[in-house]
Tab-separated table of C-alpha atoms in Angstrom:
chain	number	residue	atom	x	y	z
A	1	UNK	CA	-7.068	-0.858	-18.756
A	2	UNK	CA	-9.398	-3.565	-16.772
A	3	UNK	CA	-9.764	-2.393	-12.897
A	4	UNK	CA	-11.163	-4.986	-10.729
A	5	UNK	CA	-14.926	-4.582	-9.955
A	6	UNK	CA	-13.650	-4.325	-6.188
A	7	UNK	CA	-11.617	-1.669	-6.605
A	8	UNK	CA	-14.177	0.379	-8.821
A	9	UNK	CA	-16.407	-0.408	-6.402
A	10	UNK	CA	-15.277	1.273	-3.529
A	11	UNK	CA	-15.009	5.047	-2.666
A	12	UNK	CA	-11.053	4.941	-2.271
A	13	UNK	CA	-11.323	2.726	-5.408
A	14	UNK	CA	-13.264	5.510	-7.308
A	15	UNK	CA	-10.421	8.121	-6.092
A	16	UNK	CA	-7.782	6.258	-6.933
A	17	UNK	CA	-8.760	5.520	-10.612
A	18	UNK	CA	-9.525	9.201	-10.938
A	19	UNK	CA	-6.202	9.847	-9.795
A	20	UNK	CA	-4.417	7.240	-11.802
A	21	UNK	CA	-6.389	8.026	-14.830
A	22	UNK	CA	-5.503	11.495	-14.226
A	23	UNK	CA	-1.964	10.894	-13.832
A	24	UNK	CA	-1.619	8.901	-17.052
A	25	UNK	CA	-3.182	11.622	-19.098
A	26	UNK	CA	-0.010	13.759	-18.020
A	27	UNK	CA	2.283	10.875	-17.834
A	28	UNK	CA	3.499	11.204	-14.667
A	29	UNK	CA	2.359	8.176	-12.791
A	30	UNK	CA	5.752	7.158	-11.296
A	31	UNK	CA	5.809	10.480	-10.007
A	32	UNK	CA	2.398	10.419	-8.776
A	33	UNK	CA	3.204	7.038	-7.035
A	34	UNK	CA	6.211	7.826	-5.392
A	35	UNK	CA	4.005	11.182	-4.093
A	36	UNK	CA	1.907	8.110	-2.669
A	37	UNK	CA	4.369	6.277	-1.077
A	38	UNK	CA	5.803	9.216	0.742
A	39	UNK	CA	2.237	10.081	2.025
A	40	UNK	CA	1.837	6.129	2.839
A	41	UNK	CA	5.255	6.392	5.113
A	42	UNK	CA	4.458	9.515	6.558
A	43	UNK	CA	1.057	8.766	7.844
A	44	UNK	CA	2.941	5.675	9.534
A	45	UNK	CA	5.210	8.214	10.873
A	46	UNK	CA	3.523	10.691	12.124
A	47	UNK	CA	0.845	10.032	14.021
A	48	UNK	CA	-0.358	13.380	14.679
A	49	UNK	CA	-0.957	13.645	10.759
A	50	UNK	CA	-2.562	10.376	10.804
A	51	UNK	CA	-5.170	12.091	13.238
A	52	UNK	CA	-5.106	15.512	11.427
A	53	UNK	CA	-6.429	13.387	8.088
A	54	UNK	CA	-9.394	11.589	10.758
A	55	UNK	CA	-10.251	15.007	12.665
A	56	UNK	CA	-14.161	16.164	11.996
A	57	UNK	CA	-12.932	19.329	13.930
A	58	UNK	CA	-11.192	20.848	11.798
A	59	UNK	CA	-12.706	23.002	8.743
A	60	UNK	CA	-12.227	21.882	5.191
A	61	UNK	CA	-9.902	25.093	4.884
A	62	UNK	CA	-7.596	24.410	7.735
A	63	UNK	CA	-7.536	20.749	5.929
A	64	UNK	CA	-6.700	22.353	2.417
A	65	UNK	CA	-3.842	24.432	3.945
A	66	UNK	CA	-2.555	22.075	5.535
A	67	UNK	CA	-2.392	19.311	3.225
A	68	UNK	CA	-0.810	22.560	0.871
A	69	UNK	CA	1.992	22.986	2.907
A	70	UNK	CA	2.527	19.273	3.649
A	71	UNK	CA	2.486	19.113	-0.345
A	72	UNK	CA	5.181	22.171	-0.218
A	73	UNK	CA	7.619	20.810	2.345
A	74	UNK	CA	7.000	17.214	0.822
A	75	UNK	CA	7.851	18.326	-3.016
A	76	UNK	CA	5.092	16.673	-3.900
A	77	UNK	CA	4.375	16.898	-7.572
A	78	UNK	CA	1.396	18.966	-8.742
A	79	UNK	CA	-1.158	16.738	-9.844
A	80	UNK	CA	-0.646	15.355	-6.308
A	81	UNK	CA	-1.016	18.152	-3.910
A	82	UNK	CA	-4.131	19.349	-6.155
A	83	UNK	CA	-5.567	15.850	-5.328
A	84	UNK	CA	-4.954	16.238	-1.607
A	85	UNK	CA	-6.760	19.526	-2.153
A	86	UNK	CA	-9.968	18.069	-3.467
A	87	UNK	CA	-9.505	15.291	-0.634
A	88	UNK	CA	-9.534	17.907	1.968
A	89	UNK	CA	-12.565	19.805	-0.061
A	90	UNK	CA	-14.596	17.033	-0.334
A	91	UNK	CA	-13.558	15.531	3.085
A	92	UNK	CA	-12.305	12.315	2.209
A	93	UNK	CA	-8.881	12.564	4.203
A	94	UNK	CA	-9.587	10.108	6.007
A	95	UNK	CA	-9.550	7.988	3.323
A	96	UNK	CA	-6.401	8.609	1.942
A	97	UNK	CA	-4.531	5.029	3.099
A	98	UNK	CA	-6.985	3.099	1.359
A	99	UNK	CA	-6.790	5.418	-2.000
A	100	UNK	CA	-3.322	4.783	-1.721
A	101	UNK	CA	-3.394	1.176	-1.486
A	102	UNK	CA	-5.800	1.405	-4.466
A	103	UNK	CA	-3.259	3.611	-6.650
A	104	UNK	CA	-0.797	1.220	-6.188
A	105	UNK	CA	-2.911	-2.207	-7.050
A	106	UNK	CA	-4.105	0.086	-10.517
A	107	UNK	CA	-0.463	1.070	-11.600
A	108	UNK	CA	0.543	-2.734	-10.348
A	109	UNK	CA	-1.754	-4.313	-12.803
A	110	UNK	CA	-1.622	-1.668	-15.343
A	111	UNK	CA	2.333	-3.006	-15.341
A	112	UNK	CA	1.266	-6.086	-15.036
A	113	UNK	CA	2.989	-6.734	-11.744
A	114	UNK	CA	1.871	-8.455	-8.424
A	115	UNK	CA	2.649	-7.386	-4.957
A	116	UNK	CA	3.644	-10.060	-2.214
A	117	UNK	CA	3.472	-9.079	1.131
A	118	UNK	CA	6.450	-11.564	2.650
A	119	UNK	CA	6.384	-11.574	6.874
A	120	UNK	CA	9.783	-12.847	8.610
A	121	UNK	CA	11.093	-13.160	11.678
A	122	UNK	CA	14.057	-11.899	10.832
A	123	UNK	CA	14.674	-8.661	8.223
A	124	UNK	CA	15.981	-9.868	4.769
A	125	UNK	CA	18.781	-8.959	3.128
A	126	UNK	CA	18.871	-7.330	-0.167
A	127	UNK	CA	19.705	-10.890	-1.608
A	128	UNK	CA	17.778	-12.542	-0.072
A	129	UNK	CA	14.329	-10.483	-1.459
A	130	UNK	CA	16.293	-10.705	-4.667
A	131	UNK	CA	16.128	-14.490	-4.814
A	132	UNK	CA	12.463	-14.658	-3.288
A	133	UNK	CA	11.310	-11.859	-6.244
A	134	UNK	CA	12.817	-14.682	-8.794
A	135	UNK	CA	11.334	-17.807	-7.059
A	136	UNK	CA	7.719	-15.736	-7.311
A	137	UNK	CA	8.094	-14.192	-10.835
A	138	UNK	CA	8.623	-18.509	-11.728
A	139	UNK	CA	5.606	-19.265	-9.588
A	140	UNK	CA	3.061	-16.489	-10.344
A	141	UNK	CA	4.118	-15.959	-14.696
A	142	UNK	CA	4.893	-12.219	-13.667
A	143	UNK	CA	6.656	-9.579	-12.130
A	144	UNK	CA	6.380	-9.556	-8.405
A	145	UNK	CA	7.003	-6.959	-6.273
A	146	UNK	CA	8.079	-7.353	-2.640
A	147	UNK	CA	6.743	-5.768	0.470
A	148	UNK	CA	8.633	-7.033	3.277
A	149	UNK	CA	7.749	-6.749	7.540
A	150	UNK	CA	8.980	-8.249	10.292
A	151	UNK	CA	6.514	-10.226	13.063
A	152	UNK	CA	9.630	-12.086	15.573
A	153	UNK	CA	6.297	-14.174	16.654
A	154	UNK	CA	7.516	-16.596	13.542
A	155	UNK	CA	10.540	-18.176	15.276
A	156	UNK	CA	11.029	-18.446	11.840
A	157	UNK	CA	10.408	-19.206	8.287
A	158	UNK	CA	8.077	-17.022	6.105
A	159	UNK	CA	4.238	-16.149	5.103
A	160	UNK	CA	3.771	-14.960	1.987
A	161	UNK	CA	0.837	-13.625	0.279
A	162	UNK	CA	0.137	-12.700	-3.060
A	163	UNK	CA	-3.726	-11.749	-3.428
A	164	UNK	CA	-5.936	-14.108	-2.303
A	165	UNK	CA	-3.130	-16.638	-1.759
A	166	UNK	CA	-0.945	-17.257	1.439
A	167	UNK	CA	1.780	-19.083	1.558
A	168	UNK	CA	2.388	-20.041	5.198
A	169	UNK	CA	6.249	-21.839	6.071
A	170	UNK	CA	6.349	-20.399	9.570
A	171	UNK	CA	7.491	-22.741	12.594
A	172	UNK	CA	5.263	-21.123	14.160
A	173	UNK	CA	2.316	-22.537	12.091
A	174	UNK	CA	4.219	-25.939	11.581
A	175	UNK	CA	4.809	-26.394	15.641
A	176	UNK	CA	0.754	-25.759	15.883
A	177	UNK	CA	0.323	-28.024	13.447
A	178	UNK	CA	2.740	-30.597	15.128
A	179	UNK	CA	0.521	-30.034	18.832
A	180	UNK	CA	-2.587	-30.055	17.043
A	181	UNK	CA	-1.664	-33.430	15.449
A	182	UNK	CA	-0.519	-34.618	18.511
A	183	UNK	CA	-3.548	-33.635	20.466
A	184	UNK	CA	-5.201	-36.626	18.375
């Protein structure tokens, strides 16, 4: 499997390729990264546990309990709990958001997919994402997957970015393009 230099590069990078090397030797990566995206949503959640991860207070045992019986309540597979473990040994909870965000670009490519992050104005419906996924797969040559938010600051339209690449149809962007024009 080729990992970007980038992501090797990086201490979450380095993590997260332990992880998701780890996790293909038992075969469990959708497991792994569902574990992941539970821990992703919860940390938006919970804001205490976003500052439990960040505290230089508390001792790496009070971290490694805790993150055991977050792993408990959670169900969190195995593999994944004993990884928060060595996080909270080594103290690198804090940088559990961007191993996560690493995990998922390694199991993205590994499947060869691409994520788009795709801002509205409005929420999309199920059909709507449905016919956007297609439209990208055409464009990009691969599987896309969607990540969708809302920013009302639009009016309307969307921004979508894949990577490196934006893809801006706001009328937000087009009426500051339309004053900016007309500015001279």
């Amino acid at each position: 499997m080729e990992i970007s230099a980038g992501i090797q590069a990086s201490l979450a990078g380095r993590y997260a390729s332990a992880l998701f090397d780890l996790s293909s030797e038992a075969g469990n990566v959708s497991a792994v990264e569902s574990d992941l995206e539970a821990l992703d949503a919860a940390l938006r959640e919970s804001t205490d546990l976003a500052a439990l991860i960040r505290n230089p207070e508390v001792s790496r045992t009070d971290l490694g309990k805790a993150m055991a019986a977050l792993g408990d309540a959670m169900k969190l597979d195995k593999l994944t709990q004993n990884f928060l473990g060595v996080l909270a040994a080594n103290r690198r909870l804090s940088q559990l958001p961007a191993i996560i965000r690493a995990f998922h670009a390694i199991a993205a490519a590994q499947r060869g997919e691409v994520t788009a992050q795709v801002t509205s104005a409005h929420a999309l419906s199920d059909d709507q994402v449905v016919a956007l996924e297609k439209k990208l797969k055409a464009r990009e040559g691969r599987n896309v997957k969607i990540r969708t938010s809302v920013d009302p600051e639009l009016l309307g339209g969307l921004v979508v970015t894949i990577g490196s690449k934006r893809i801006d149809s706001s009328i937000r962007t087009r009426l500051n393009s339309l004053a900016h024009a007309m500015k001279g």
